Short mmCIF file of C-alpha atoms and ligand atoms in Angstrom, two decimals:
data_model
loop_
_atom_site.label_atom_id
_atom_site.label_comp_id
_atom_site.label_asym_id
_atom_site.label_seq_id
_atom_site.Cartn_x
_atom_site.Cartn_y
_atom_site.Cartn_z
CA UNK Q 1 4.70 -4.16 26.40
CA UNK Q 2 5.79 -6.38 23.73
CA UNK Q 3 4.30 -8.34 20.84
CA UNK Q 4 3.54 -8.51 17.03
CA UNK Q 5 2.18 -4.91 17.04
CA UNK Q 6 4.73 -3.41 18.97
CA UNK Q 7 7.36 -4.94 17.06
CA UNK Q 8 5.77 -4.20 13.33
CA UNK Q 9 4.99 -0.79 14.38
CA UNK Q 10 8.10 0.34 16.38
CA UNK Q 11 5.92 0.94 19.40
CA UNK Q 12 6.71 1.20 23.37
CA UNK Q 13 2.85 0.45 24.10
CA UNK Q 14 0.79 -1.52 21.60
CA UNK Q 15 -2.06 1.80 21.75
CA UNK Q 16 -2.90 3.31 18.29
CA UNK Q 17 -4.70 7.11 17.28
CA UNK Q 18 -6.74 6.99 14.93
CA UNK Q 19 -5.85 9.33 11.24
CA UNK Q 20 -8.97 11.48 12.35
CA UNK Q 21 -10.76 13.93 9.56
CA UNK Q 22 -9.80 17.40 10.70
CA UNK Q 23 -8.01 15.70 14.06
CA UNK Q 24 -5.07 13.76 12.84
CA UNK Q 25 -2.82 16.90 12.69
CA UNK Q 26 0.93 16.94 13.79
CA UNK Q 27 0.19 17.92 17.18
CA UNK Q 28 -1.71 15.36 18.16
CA UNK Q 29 -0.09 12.77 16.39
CA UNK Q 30 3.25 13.96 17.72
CA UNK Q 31 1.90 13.99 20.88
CA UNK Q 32 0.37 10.26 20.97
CA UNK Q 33 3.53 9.33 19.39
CA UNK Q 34 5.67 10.95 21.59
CA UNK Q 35 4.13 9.09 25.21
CA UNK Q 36 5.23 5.63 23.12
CA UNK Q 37 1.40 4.90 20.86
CA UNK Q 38 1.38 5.09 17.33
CA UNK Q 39 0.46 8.71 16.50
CA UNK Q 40 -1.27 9.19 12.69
CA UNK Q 41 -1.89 11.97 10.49
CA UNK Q 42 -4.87 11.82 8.86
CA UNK Q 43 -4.21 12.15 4.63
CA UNK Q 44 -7.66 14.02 3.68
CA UNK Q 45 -6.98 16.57 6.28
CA UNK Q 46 -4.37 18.21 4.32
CA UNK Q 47 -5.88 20.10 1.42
CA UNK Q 48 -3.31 18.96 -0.94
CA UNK Q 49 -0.81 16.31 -1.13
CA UNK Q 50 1.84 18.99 -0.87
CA UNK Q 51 -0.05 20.80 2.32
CA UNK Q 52 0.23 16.72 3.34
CA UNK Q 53 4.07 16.57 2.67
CA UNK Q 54 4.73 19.86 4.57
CA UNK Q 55 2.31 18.13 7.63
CA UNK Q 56 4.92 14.94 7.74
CA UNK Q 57 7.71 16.99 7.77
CA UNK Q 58 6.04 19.27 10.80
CA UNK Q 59 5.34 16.26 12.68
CA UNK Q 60 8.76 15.09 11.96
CA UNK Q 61 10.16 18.40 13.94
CA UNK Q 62 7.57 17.36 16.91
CA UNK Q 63 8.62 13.91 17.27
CA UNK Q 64 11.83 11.50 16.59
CA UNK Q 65 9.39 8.44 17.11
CA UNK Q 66 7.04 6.74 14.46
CA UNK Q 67 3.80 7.97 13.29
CA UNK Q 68 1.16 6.93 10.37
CA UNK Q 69 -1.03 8.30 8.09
CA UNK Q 70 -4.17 7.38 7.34
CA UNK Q 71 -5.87 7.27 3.93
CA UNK Q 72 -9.89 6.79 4.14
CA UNK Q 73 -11.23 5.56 0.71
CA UNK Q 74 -14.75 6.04 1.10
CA UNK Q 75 -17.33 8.05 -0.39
CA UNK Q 76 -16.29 12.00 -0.62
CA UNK Q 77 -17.57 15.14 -1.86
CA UNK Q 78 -14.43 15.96 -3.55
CA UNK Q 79 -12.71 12.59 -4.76
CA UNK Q 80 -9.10 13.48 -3.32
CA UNK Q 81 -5.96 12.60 -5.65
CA UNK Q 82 -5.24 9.39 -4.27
CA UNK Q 83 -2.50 8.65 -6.87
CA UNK Q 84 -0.39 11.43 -5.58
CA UNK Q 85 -1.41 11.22 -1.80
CA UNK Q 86 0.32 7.95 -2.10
CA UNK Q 87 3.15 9.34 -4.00
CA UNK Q 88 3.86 12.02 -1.24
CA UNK Q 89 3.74 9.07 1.70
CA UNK Q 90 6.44 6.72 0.02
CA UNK Q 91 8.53 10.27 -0.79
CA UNK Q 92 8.13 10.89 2.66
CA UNK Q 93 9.66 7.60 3.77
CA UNK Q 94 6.63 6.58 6.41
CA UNK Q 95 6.67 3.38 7.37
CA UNK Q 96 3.03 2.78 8.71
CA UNK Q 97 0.11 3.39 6.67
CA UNK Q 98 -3.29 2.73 7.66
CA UNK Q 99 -5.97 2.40 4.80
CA UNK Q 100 -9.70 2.24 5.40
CA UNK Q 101 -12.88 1.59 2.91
CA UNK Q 102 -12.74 0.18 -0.51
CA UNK Q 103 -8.34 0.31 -0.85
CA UNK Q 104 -7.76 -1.58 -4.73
CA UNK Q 105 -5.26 -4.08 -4.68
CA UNK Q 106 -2.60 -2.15 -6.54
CA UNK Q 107 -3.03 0.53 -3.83
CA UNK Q 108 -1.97 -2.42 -1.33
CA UNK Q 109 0.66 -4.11 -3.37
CA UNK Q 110 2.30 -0.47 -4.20
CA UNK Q 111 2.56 0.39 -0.56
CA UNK Q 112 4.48 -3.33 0.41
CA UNK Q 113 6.58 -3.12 -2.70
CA UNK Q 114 8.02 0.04 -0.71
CA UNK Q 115 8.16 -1.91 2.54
CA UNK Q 116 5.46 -0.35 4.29
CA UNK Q 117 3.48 -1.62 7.30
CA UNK Q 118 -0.39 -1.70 6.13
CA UNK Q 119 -2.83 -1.43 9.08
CA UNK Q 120 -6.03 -2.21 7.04
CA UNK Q 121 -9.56 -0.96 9.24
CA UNK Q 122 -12.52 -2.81 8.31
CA UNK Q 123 -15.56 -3.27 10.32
CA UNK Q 124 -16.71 -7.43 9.05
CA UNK Q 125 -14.22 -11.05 9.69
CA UNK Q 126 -15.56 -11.25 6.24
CA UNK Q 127 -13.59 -7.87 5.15
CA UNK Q 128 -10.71 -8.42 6.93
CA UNK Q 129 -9.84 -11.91 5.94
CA UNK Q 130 -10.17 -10.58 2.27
CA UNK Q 131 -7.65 -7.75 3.64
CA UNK Q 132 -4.93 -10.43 5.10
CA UNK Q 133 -5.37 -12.42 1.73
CA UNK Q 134 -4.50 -9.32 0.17
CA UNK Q 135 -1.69 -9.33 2.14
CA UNK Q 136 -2.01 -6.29 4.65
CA UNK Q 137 0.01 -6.67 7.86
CA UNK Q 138 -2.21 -5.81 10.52
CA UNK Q 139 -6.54 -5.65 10.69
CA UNK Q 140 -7.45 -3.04 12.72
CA UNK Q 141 -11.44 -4.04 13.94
CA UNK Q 142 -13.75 -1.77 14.05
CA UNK Q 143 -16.73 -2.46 16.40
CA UNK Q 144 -20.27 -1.13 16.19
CA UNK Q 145 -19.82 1.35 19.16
CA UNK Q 146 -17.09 2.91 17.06
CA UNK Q 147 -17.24 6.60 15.73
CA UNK Q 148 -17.41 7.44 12.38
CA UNK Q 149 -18.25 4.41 9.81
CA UNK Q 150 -19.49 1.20 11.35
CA UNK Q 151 -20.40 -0.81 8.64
CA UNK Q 152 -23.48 -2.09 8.16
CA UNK Q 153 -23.65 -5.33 10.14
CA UNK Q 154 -24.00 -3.65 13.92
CA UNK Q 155 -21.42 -6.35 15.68
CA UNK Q 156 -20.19 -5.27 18.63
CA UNK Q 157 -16.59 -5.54 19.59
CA UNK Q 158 -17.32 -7.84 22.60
CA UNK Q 159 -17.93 -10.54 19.23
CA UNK Q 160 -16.03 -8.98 16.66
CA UNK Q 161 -12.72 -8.78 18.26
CA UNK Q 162 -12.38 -12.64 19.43
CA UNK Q 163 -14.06 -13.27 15.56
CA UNK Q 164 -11.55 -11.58 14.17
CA UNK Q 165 -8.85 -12.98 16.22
CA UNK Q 166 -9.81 -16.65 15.70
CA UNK Q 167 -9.94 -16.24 11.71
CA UNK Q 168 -6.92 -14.55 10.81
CA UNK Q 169 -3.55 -14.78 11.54
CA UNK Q 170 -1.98 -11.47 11.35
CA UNK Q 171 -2.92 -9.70 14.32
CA UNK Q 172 -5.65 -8.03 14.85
CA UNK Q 173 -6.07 -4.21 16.89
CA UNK Q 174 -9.05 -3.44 18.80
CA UNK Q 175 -11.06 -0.57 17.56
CA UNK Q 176 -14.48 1.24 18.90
CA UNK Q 177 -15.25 1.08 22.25
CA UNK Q 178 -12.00 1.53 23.88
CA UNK Q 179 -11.27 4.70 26.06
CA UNK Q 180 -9.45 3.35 29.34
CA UNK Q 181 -7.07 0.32 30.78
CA UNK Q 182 -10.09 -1.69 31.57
CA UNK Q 183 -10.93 -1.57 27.91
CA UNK Q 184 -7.70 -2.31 26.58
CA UNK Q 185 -7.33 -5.30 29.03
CA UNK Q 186 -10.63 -6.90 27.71
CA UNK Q 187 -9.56 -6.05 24.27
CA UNK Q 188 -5.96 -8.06 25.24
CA UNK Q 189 -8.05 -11.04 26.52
CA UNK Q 190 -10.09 -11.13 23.39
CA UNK Q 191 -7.34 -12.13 21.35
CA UNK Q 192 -6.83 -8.70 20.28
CA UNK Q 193 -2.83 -7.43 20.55
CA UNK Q 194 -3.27 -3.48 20.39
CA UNK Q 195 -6.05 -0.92 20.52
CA UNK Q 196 -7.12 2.08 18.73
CA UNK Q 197 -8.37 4.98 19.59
CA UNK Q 198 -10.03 7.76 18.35
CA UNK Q 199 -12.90 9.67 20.49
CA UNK Q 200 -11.01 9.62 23.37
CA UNK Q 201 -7.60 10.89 21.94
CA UNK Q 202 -9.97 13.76 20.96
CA UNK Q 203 -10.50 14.76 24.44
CA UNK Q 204 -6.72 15.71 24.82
CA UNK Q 205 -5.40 18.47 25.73
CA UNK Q 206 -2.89 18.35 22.19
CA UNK Q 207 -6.10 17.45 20.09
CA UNK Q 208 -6.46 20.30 17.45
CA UNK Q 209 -10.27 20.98 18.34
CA UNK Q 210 -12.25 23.82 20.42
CA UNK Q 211 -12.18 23.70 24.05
CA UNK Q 212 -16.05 23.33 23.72
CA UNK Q 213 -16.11 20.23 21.54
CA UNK Q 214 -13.89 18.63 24.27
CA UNK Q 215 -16.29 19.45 26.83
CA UNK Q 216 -19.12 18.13 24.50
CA UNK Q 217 -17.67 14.89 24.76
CA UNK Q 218 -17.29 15.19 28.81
CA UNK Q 219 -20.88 15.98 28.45
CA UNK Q 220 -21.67 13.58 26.08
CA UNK Q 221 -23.36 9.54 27.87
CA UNK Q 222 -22.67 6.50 26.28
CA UNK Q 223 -26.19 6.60 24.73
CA UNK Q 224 -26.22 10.38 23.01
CA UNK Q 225 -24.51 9.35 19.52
CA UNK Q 226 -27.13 8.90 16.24
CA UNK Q 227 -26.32 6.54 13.36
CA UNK Q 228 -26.88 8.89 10.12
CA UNK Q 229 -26.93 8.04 6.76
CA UNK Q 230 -27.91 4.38 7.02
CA UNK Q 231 -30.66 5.04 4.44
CA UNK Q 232 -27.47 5.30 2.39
CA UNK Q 233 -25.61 2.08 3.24
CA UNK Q 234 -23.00 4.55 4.52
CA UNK Q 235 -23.70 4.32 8.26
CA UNK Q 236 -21.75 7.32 10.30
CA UNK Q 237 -21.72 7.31 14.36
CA UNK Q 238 -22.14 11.20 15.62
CA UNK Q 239 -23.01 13.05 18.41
CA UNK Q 240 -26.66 13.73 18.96
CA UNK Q 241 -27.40 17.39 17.85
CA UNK Q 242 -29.28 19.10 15.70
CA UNK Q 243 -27.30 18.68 12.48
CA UNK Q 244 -27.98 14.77 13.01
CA UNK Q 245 -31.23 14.89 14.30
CA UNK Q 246 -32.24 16.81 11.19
CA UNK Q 247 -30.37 14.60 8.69
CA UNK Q 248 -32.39 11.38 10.75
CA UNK Q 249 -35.47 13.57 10.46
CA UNK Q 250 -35.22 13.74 6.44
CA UNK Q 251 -34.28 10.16 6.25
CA UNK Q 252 -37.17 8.92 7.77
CA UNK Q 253 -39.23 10.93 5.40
CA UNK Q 254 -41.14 8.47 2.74
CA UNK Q 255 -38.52 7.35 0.14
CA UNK Q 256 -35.70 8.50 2.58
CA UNK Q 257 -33.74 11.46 0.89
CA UNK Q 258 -30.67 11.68 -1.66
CA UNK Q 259 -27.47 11.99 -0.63
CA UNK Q 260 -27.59 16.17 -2.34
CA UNK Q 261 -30.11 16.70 0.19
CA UNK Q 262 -28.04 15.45 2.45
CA UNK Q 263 -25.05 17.29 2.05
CA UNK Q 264 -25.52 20.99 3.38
CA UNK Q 265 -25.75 19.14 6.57
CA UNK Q 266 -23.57 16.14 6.47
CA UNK Q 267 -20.28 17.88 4.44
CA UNK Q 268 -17.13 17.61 5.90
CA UNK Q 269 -16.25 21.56 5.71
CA UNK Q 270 -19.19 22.24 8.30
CA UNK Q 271 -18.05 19.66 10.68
CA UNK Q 272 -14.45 20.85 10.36
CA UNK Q 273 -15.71 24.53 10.91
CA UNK Q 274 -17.78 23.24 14.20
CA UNK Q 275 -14.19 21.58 15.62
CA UNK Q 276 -12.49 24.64 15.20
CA UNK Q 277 -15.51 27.30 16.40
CA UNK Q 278 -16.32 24.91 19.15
CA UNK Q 279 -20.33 25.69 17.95
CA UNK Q 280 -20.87 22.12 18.68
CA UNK Q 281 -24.82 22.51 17.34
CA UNK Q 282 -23.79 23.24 14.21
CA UNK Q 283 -22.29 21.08 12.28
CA UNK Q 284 -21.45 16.83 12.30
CA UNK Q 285 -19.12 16.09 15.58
CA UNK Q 286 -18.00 12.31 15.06
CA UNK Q 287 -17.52 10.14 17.93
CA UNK Q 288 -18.34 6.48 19.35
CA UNK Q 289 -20.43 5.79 22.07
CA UNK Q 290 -17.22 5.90 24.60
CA UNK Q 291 -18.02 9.61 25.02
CA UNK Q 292 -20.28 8.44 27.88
CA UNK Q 293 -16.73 6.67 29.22
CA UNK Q 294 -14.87 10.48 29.12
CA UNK Q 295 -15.10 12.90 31.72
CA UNK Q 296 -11.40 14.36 31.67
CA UNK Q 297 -8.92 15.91 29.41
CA UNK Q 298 -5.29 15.04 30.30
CA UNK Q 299 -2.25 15.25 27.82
CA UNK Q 300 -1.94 12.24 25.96
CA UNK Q 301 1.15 11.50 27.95
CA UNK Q 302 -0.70 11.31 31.27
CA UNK Q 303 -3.89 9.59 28.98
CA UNK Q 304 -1.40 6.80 27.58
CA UNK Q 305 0.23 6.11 30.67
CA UNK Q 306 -2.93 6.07 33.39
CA UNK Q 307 -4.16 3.54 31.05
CA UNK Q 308 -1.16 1.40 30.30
CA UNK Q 309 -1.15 1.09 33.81
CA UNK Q 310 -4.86 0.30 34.61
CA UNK Q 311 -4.59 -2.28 31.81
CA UNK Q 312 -1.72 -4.13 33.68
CA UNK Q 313 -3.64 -3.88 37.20
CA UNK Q 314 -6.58 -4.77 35.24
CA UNK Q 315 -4.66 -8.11 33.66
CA UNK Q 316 -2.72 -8.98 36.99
CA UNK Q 317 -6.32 -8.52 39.08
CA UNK Q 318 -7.91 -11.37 36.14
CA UNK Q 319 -4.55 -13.18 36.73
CA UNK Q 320 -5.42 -13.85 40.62
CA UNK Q 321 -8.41 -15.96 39.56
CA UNK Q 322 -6.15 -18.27 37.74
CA UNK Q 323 -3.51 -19.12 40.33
CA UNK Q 324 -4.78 -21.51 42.54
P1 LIG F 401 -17.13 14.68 2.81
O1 LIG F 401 -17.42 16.14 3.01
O2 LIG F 401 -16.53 14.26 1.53
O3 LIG F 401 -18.49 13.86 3.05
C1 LIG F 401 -19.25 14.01 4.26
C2 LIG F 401 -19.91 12.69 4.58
O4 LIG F 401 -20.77 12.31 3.51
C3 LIG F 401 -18.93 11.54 4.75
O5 LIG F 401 -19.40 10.69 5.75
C4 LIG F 401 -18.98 10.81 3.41
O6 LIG F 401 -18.69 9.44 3.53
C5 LIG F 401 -20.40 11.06 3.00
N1 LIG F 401 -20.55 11.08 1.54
C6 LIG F 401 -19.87 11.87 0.68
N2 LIG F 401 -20.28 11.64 -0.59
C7 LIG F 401 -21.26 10.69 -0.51
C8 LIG F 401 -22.07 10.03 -1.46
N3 LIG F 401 -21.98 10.31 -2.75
N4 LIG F 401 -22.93 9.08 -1.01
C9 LIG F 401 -23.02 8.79 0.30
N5 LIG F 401 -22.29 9.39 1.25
C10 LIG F 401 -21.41 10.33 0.86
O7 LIG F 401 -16.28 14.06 3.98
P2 LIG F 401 -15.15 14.63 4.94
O8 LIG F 401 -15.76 14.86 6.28
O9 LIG F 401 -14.38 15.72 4.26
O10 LIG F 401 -14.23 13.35 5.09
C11 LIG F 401 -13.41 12.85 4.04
C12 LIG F 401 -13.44 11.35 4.05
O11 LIG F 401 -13.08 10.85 5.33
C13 LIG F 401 -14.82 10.78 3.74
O12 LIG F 401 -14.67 9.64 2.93
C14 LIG F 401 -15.35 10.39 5.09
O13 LIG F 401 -16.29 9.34 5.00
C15 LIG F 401 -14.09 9.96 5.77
N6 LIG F 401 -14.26 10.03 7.21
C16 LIG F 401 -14.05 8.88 7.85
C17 LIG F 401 -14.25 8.82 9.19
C18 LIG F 401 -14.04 7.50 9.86
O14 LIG F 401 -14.64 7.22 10.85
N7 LIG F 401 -13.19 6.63 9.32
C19 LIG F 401 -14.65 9.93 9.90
C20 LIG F 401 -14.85 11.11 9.21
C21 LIG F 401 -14.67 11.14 7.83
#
């Protein structure tokens, strides 16, 4: 598969992981990297920018193909050193960085003055053609059914993707939604040239997480995630489980609740703690609604290429109806 993603990413198969928080780790960004996608560490994973440095060069020893890193600049608990995070990427040599939230403009022109590939995530046409006029290389479009943030405008990749596609010209990836070949065909047909993933690359057998969060998401329907923290204008897709249900409880409360009364339930060190116990009650476990789309976990070999190859049956099926 070739086009404008494949080529500015260095890709076999235009199919992109996500930099998840506590997921993006060497193994499974090797892995995803490895089967010919675009594997990506995730930057606020790493405790420190030199714990992130020593990650790159432990992927490096996994893989001879390219990966990413992602670097989320949203709200956070503990503001991370983005100055040096930055520093440690370009001393790294990566070529493919992919930014999300509120990135400044010298963030954007640092990262091109180094020659790097920007995949900018943003979940509004109206974001992402200030991204492209910022210059970034690639808009990565993240639907409502996505995991993690959403935005605040609830459109749905069946309209967001061909919205995004008509406005700007740098191409666009597909994001939230997408867990198969059927997926990524009717992300292809909307104008989109690549898809990422994130949920479903979770469900690997190379994803860093407890067996039991895995199975969650087997367990998981399409309609058992809860958007928390909208009270907050900082909308988050999760699973539905007590930790969310409680934080939805106190929202709805008269006068909604503070983000400090918030936080013993929403912080990112519980979640992590839940991916690695597998106590899947117990603390935030992100994901889009395409759990309801998962019931297995193959490697992410086997994952990339079952869907590379539903995506082409899926594409030459549609073709039929256009050859008479
Ligand atoms: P954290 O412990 O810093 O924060 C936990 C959650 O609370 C996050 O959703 C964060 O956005 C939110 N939050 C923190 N401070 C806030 C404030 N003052 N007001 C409102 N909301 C606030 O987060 P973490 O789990 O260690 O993750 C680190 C970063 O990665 C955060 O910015 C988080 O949003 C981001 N993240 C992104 C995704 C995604 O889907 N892109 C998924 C998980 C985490």
């Amino acid at each position: 598969m070739k086009n404008r993603v494949t080529e500015l990413l260095g890709i076999r198969y235009p199919i992109v992981q996500g930099g998840m928080q506590w997921v993006g780790r060497a193994e499974l960004a090797a892995a995803v990297s490895n089967a010919g996608g675009l594997g990506t560490l995730g930057a606020l994973t790493q405790p420190t920018p030199e714990d992130l440095a020593r990650e790159i060069e432990r992927c490096r020893t996994m893989t001879d193909q390219p990966f990413g890193v992602n670097v989320t600049m949203l709200p956070t608990v503990n503001p991370p050193p983005y100055e040096r995070i930055f520093d440690v990427i370009l001393a790294q040599g990566i070529r493919v960085v992919e930014t999300a939230g509120n990135v400044p403009k010298a963030v954007f022109q640092r990262l091109h003055a180094a020659g790097v590939v920007i995949v900018h995530k943003c979940t509004s046409v109206r974001h992402a053609l200030a991204a492209e006029k910022r210059g970034v290389d690639i808009v990565s479009i993240d639907g409502f059914e996505c995991a993690g943030h959403p935005g605040e405008e609830d459109v749905p990749g069946l309209v967001l993707i061909p919205a995004a596609a008509s406005a700007l010209r740098v191409p666009v990836i597909a994001s939230g939604g997408i867990a198969d070949g059927r997926g990524m065909a009717a992300a292809l047909s909307l104008g989109a040239e690549g898809v990422n993933m994130g949920t479903r690359f979770v469900a690997t057998r190379e994803a860093p997480v407890h067996e039991d969060v895995k199975q969650a998401l087997i367990a998981a329907r399409e309609n058992d995630t809860r958007l928390i923290m909208r009270t907050l204008r900082n909308s988050s897709r999760v699973l539905l489980n007590p930790v969310s249900e409680e934080v939805l409880e106190l929202e709805r409360r008269p006068g909604g609740a503070a983000f400090e009364v918030l936080r013993p339930l929403v912080n990112g060190q519980r979640g992590r703690a839940a991916l690695e116990s597998g106590d899947t009650r117990n603390g935030l476990i992100w994901a889009g609604m395409v759990a309801g789309l998962i019931d297995d976990i193959p490697s992410c070999g086997e994952l990339i290429e079952r869907m590379v190859g539903q995506c082409r049956a899926r594409l030459a099926a549609a073709a039929v109806l256009v050859a008479g």
